[in-house]
Amino acid sequence: MCTKERKSVMNIKKLTLTAFFVAIAVAGSLFSFPVLGSRCSPIQHLVNVMCAILLGPWYGLAAAFLAALIRNILGLGTLLAFPGSMCGALLSGLLYKWMKKLPAAYIGEVVGTGIIGGMLSYPIAAVLMGNQTAALFTFVVPFLISTVGGTIMAIVITMTMKQTKVLARIQQQINS
């Protein structure tokens, strides 16, 4: 197989896995709970970490965007799903790509979603959603609750995958 064909197969694998993770995130949003005005979906954060580790920052960002878009179209989420999930997915993916350490992906998800995404939600809530009572840090605590729950689930899954050497095999298969 030539290099161009191999790269095409790799892209198809990554696109397929991205679609799979989008489906998990959307279906997982049915298992959400309200916390201080936002809908917390820990499955999205599990998906963000898995995408970061298996697919990289850009596929993770795409998966987060598509999941947020579909959730909003189906009435399963709010506009706040965009900054929260996308910031977490991107930072998690970038830190994992740069450091190649699982804790980097976990920290990236918590900081990206909980702090950065929470703060970026303020203008969306105030301007687009008409929430005049929102303040800069209004969404940080609920976003942190959601992302910590999802990240703990990701830690359990990825550590198990690493110990059983499944993680390395999947990463190798995706990138070959």
PDB file of C-alpha atoms in Angstrom:
ATOM      1  CA  MET A   1       0.000   0.000   0.000  1.00  0.00           C
ATOM      2  CA  CYS A   2       1.450   3.386  -0.974  1.00  0.00           C
ATOM      3  CA  THR A   3       1.786   6.275   1.450  1.00  0.00           C
ATOM      4  CA  LYS A   4      -1.222   8.133   0.034  1.00  0.00           C
ATOM      5  CA  GLU A   5      -3.474   5.062   0.373  1.00  0.00           C
ATOM      6  CA  ARG A   6      -2.199   4.401   3.909  1.00  0.00           C
ATOM      7  CA  LYS A   7      -2.936   8.001   4.916  1.00  0.00           C
ATOM      8  CA  SER A   8      -6.432   7.722   3.401  1.00  0.00           C
ATOM      9  CA  VAL A   9      -7.125   4.533   5.388  1.00  0.00           C
ATOM     10  CA  MET A  10      -5.817   6.229   8.544  1.00  0.00           C
ATOM     11  CA  ASN A  11      -8.131   9.213   7.951  1.00  0.00           C
ATOM     12  CA  ILE A  12     -11.107   6.905   7.429  1.00  0.00           C
ATOM     13  CA  LYS A  13     -10.288   5.134  10.711  1.00  0.00           C
ATOM     14  CA  LYS A  14     -10.059   8.451  12.541  1.00  0.00           C
ATOM     15  CA  LEU A  15     -13.249   9.811  10.985  1.00  0.00           C
ATOM     16  CA  THR A  16     -15.119   6.620  11.835  1.00  0.00           C
ATOM     17  CA  LEU A  17     -13.898   6.660  15.428  1.00  0.00           C
ATOM     18  CA  THR A  18     -14.760  10.366  15.667  1.00  0.00           C
ATOM     19  CA  ALA A  19     -18.326   9.622  14.525  1.00  0.00           C
ATOM     20  CA  PHE A  20     -18.501   6.795  17.075  1.00  0.00           C
ATOM     21  CA  PHE A  21     -17.432   9.153  19.871  1.00  0.00           C
ATOM     22  CA  VAL A  22     -19.932  11.806  18.720  1.00  0.00           C
ATOM     23  CA  ALA A  23     -22.690   9.183  18.942  1.00  0.00           C
ATOM     24  CA  ILE A  24     -21.572   8.168  22.442  1.00  0.00           C
ATOM     25  CA  ALA A  25     -21.508  11.812  23.568  1.00  0.00           C
ATOM     26  CA  VAL A  26     -24.974  12.526  22.160  1.00  0.00           C
ATOM     27  CA  ALA A  27     -26.480   9.345  23.603  1.00  0.00           C
ATOM     28  CA  GLY A  28     -24.635   9.983  26.864  1.00  0.00           C
ATOM     29  CA  SER A  29     -26.245  13.404  27.159  1.00  0.00           C
ATOM     30  CA  LEU A  30     -29.462  11.579  28.036  1.00  0.00           C
ATOM     31  CA  PHE A  31     -27.663  10.821  31.309  1.00  0.00           C
ATOM     32  CA  SER A  32     -27.251  14.391  32.482  1.00  0.00           C
ATOM     33  CA  PHE A  33     -28.222  16.394  35.503  1.00  0.00           C
ATOM     34  CA  PRO A  34     -28.794  20.107  36.129  1.00  0.00           C
ATOM     35  CA  VAL A  35     -26.291  22.017  38.242  1.00  0.00           C
ATOM     36  CA  LEU A  36     -26.686  25.759  38.808  1.00  0.00           C
ATOM     37  CA  GLY A  37     -28.278  26.598  35.475  1.00  0.00           C
ATOM     38  CA  SER A  38     -26.281  24.328  33.202  1.00  0.00           C
ATOM     39  CA  ARG A  39     -26.823  20.745  32.131  1.00  0.00           C
ATOM     40  CA  CYS A  40     -23.903  18.589  33.235  1.00  0.00           C
ATOM     41  CA  SER A  41     -23.093  15.663  30.964  1.00  0.00           C
ATOM     42  CA  PRO A  42     -20.088  13.747  32.282  1.00  0.00           C
ATOM     43  CA  ILE A  43     -20.075  11.383  29.279  1.00  0.00           C
ATOM     44  CA  GLN A  44     -19.044  14.291  27.028  1.00  0.00           C
ATOM     45  CA  HIS A  45     -15.925  14.766  29.142  1.00  0.00           C
ATOM     46  CA  LEU A  46     -15.107  11.078  29.039  1.00  0.00           C
ATOM     47  CA  VAL A  47     -15.384  11.313  25.245  1.00  0.00           C
ATOM     48  CA  ASN A  48     -13.172  14.422  25.184  1.00  0.00           C
ATOM     49  CA  VAL A  49     -10.363  12.594  26.981  1.00  0.00           C
ATOM     50  CA  MET A  50     -10.709   9.468  24.839  1.00  0.00           C
ATOM     51  CA  CYS A  51     -10.589  11.557  21.658  1.00  0.00           C
ATOM     52  CA  ALA A  52      -7.545  13.441  22.938  1.00  0.00           C
ATOM     53  CA  ILE A  53      -5.670  10.224  23.627  1.00  0.00           C
ATOM     54  CA  LEU A  54      -6.745   8.235  20.580  1.00  0.00           C
ATOM     55  CA  LEU A  55      -7.344  10.839  17.871  1.00  0.00           C
ATOM     56  CA  GLY A  56      -5.585  14.065  18.776  1.00  0.00           C
ATOM     57  CA  PRO A  57      -6.685  17.639  19.372  1.00  0.00           C
ATOM     58  CA  TRP A  58      -8.327  18.439  16.039  1.00  0.00           C
ATOM     59  CA  TYR A  59     -10.489  15.331  15.796  1.00  0.00           C
ATOM     60  CA  GLY A  60     -11.388  15.814  19.465  1.00  0.00           C
ATOM     61  CA  LEU A  61     -12.372  19.418  18.784  1.00  0.00           C
ATOM     62  CA  ALA A  62     -14.491  18.304  15.813  1.00  0.00           C
ATOM     63  CA  ALA A  63     -16.170  15.590  17.891  1.00  0.00           C
ATOM     64  CA  ALA A  64     -16.967  18.073  20.673  1.00  0.00           C
ATOM     65  CA  PHE A  65     -18.407  20.588  18.199  1.00  0.00           C
ATOM     66  CA  LEU A  66     -20.522  17.987  16.400  1.00  0.00           C
ATOM     67  CA  ALA A  67     -21.798  16.480  19.654  1.00  0.00           C
ATOM     68  CA  ALA A  68     -22.765  19.941  20.959  1.00  0.00           C
ATOM     69  CA  LEU A  69     -24.447  20.799  17.658  1.00  0.00           C
ATOM     70  CA  ILE A  70     -26.453  17.568  17.523  1.00  0.00           C
ATOM     71  CA  ARG A  71     -27.392  17.845  21.203  1.00  0.00           C
ATOM     72  CA  ASN A  72     -28.710  21.363  20.583  1.00  0.00           C
ATOM     73  CA  ILE A  73     -30.605  20.339  17.441  1.00  0.00           C
ATOM     74  CA  LEU A  74     -32.242  17.489  19.371  1.00  0.00           C
ATOM     75  CA  GLY A  75     -33.002  19.717  22.367  1.00  0.00           C
ATOM     76  CA  LEU A  76     -30.683  17.733  24.636  1.00  0.00           C
ATOM     77  CA  GLY A  77     -28.297  20.562  25.457  1.00  0.00           C
ATOM     78  CA  THR A  78     -27.785  24.297  25.601  1.00  0.00           C
ATOM     79  CA  LEU A  79     -25.484  26.699  23.780  1.00  0.00           C
ATOM     80  CA  LEU A  80     -23.156  26.365  26.762  1.00  0.00           C
ATOM     81  CA  ALA A  81     -22.198  22.912  25.467  1.00  0.00           C
ATOM     82  CA  PHE A  82     -20.046  24.538  22.784  1.00  0.00           C
ATOM     83  CA  PRO A  83     -17.447  26.430  24.845  1.00  0.00           C
ATOM     84  CA  GLY A  84     -17.303  23.832  27.598  1.00  0.00           C
ATOM     85  CA  SER A  85     -16.803  20.733  25.516  1.00  0.00           C
ATOM     86  CA  MET A  86     -14.715  22.336  22.782  1.00  0.00           C
ATOM     87  CA  CYS A  87     -12.209  24.045  25.103  1.00  0.00           C
ATOM     88  CA  GLY A  88     -11.782  20.863  27.108  1.00  0.00           C
ATOM     89  CA  ALA A  89     -11.347  18.656  24.053  1.00  0.00           C
ATOM     90  CA  LEU A  90      -8.826  20.994  22.445  1.00  0.00           C
ATOM     91  CA  LEU A  91      -6.690  21.600  25.539  1.00  0.00           C
ATOM     92  CA  SER A  92      -6.785  17.925  26.489  1.00  0.00           C
ATOM     93  CA  GLY A  93      -5.682  16.936  22.992  1.00  0.00           C
ATOM     94  CA  LEU A  94      -2.952  19.563  22.748  1.00  0.00           C
ATOM     95  CA  LEU A  95      -1.463  18.716  26.144  1.00  0.00           C
ATOM     96  CA  TYR A  96      -1.539  14.975  25.416  1.00  0.00           C
ATOM     97  CA  LYS A  97       0.018  15.501  21.980  1.00  0.00           C
ATOM     98  CA  TRP A  98       2.751  17.655  23.502  1.00  0.00           C
ATOM     99  CA  MET A  99       3.511  15.594  26.638  1.00  0.00           C
ATOM    100  CA  LYS A 100       2.396  12.039  25.686  1.00  0.00           C
ATOM    101  CA  LYS A 101       1.228  11.477  29.281  1.00  0.00           C
ATOM    102  CA  LEU A 102      -2.292  10.495  30.319  1.00  0.00           C
ATOM    103  CA  PRO A 103      -2.422  12.964  33.247  1.00  0.00           C
ATOM    104  CA  ALA A 104      -1.811  15.791  30.762  1.00  0.00           C
ATOM    105  CA  ALA A 105      -5.017  14.836  28.939  1.00  0.00           C
ATOM    106  CA  TYR A 106      -6.942  14.689  32.220  1.00  0.00           C
ATOM    107  CA  ILE A 107      -5.669  18.083  33.389  1.00  0.00           C
ATOM    108  CA  GLY A 108      -6.338  19.597  29.973  1.00  0.00           C
ATOM    109  CA  GLU A 109      -9.940  18.437  30.081  1.00  0.00           C
ATOM    110  CA  VAL A 110     -10.589  19.773  33.584  1.00  0.00           C
ATOM    111  CA  VAL A 111      -8.885  23.137  33.005  1.00  0.00           C
ATOM    112  CA  GLY A 112     -10.198  23.520  29.457  1.00  0.00           C
ATOM    113  CA  THR A 113     -13.800  22.703  30.273  1.00  0.00           C
ATOM    114  CA  GLY A 114     -14.079  23.694  33.907  1.00  0.00           C
ATOM    115  CA  ILE A 115     -12.207  26.972  33.931  1.00  0.00           C
ATOM    116  CA  ILE A 116     -11.738  28.238  30.369  1.00  0.00           C
ATOM    117  CA  GLY A 117     -15.035  26.869  29.029  1.00  0.00           C
ATOM    118  CA  GLY A 118     -16.857  27.992  32.154  1.00  0.00           C
ATOM    119  CA  MET A 119     -15.572  31.540  31.768  1.00  0.00           C
ATOM    120  CA  LEU A 120     -16.263  31.634  28.015  1.00  0.00           C
ATOM    121  CA  SER A 121     -19.852  30.634  28.742  1.00  0.00           C
ATOM    122  CA  TYR A 122     -20.520  33.965  30.412  1.00  0.00           C
ATOM    123  CA  PRO A 123     -20.825  36.049  27.221  1.00  0.00           C
ATOM    124  CA  ILE A 124     -22.861  33.308  25.543  1.00  0.00           C
ATOM    125  CA  ALA A 125     -25.275  33.155  28.475  1.00  0.00           C
ATOM    126  CA  ALA A 126     -25.500  36.935  28.791  1.00  0.00           C
ATOM    127  CA  VAL A 127     -25.746  37.898  25.120  1.00  0.00           C
ATOM    128  CA  LEU A 128     -27.174  34.923  23.235  1.00  0.00           C
ATOM    129  CA  MET A 129     -29.299  33.353  25.957  1.00  0.00           C
ATOM    130  CA  GLY A 130     -30.428  36.583  27.638  1.00  0.00           C
ATOM    131  CA  ASN A 131     -29.245  35.539  31.103  1.00  0.00           C
ATOM    132  CA  GLN A 132     -28.647  38.934  32.707  1.00  0.00           C
ATOM    133  CA  THR A 133     -27.815  37.411  36.100  1.00  0.00           C
ATOM    134  CA  ALA A 134     -24.780  35.515  34.772  1.00  0.00           C
ATOM    135  CA  ALA A 135     -21.341  36.596  35.951  1.00  0.00           C
ATOM    136  CA  LEU A 136     -17.868  35.699  34.689  1.00  0.00           C
ATOM    137  CA  PHE A 137     -17.434  32.743  37.064  1.00  0.00           C
ATOM    138  CA  THR A 138     -21.100  31.618  37.189  1.00  0.00           C
ATOM    139  CA  PHE A 139     -20.518  28.475  35.149  1.00  0.00           C
ATOM    140  CA  VAL A 140     -17.088  27.467  36.441  1.00  0.00           C
ATOM    141  CA  VAL A 141     -18.382  25.386  39.377  1.00  0.00           C
ATOM    142  CA  PRO A 142     -21.058  23.464  37.436  1.00  0.00           C
ATOM    143  CA  PHE A 143     -18.644  22.875  34.562  1.00  0.00           C
ATOM    144  CA  LEU A 144     -15.997  21.649  37.010  1.00  0.00           C
ATOM    145  CA  ILE A 145     -18.498  19.241  38.574  1.00  0.00           C
ATOM    146  CA  SER A 146     -19.376  17.830  35.170  1.00  0.00           C
ATOM    147  CA  THR A 147     -15.824  17.587  33.863  1.00  0.00           C
ATOM    148  CA  VAL A 148     -14.393  16.062  37.040  1.00  0.00           C
ATOM    149  CA  GLY A 149     -17.044  13.331  36.923  1.00  0.00           C
ATOM    150  CA  GLY A 150     -16.316  12.544  33.288  1.00  0.00           C
ATOM    151  CA  THR A 151     -12.570  12.761  33.780  1.00  0.00           C
ATOM    152  CA  ILE A 152     -12.686  10.299  36.677  1.00  0.00           C
ATOM    153  CA  MET A 153     -14.529   7.877  34.398  1.00  0.00           C
ATOM    154  CA  ALA A 154     -11.863   8.463  31.726  1.00  0.00           C
ATOM    155  CA  ILE A 155      -9.075   7.832  34.248  1.00  0.00           C
ATOM    156  CA  VAL A 156     -10.573   4.476  35.229  1.00  0.00           C
ATOM    157  CA  ILE A 157     -11.056   3.414  31.605  1.00  0.00           C
ATOM    158  CA  THR A 158      -7.723   4.642  30.231  1.00  0.00           C
ATOM    159  CA  MET A 159      -5.679   3.292  33.128  1.00  0.00           C
ATOM    160  CA  THR A 160      -7.323  -0.108  32.661  1.00  0.00           C
ATOM    161  CA  MET A 161      -6.652   0.083  28.929  1.00  0.00           C
ATOM    162  CA  LYS A 162      -3.028   1.022  29.584  1.00  0.00           C
ATOM    163  CA  GLN A 163      -2.458  -1.778  32.112  1.00  0.00           C
ATOM    164  CA  THR A 164      -3.893  -4.370  29.735  1.00  0.00           C
ATOM    165  CA  LYS A 165      -1.896  -2.886  26.817  1.00  0.00           C
ATOM    166  CA  VAL A 166      -5.125  -2.306  24.884  1.00  0.00           C
ATOM    167  CA  LEU A 167      -4.484   1.433  24.709  1.00  0.00           C
ATOM    168  CA  ALA A 168      -1.159   1.062  22.896  1.00  0.00           C
ATOM    169  CA  ARG A 169      -2.654  -1.468  20.461  1.00  0.00           C
ATOM    170  CA  ILE A 170      -5.586   0.787  19.602  1.00  0.00           C
ATOM    171  CA  GLN A 171      -3.303   3.804  19.160  1.00  0.00           C
ATOM    172  CA  GLN A 172      -1.062   1.760  16.881  1.00  0.00           C
ATOM    173  CA  GLN A 173      -4.001   0.479  14.808  1.00  0.00           C
ATOM    174  CA  ILE A 174      -5.440   3.968  14.373  1.00  0.00           C
ATOM    175  CA  ASN A 175      -2.124   5.422  13.261  1.00  0.00           C
ATOM    176  CA  SER A 176      -1.042   2.601  10.956  1.00  0.00           C
TER     177      SER A 176
END
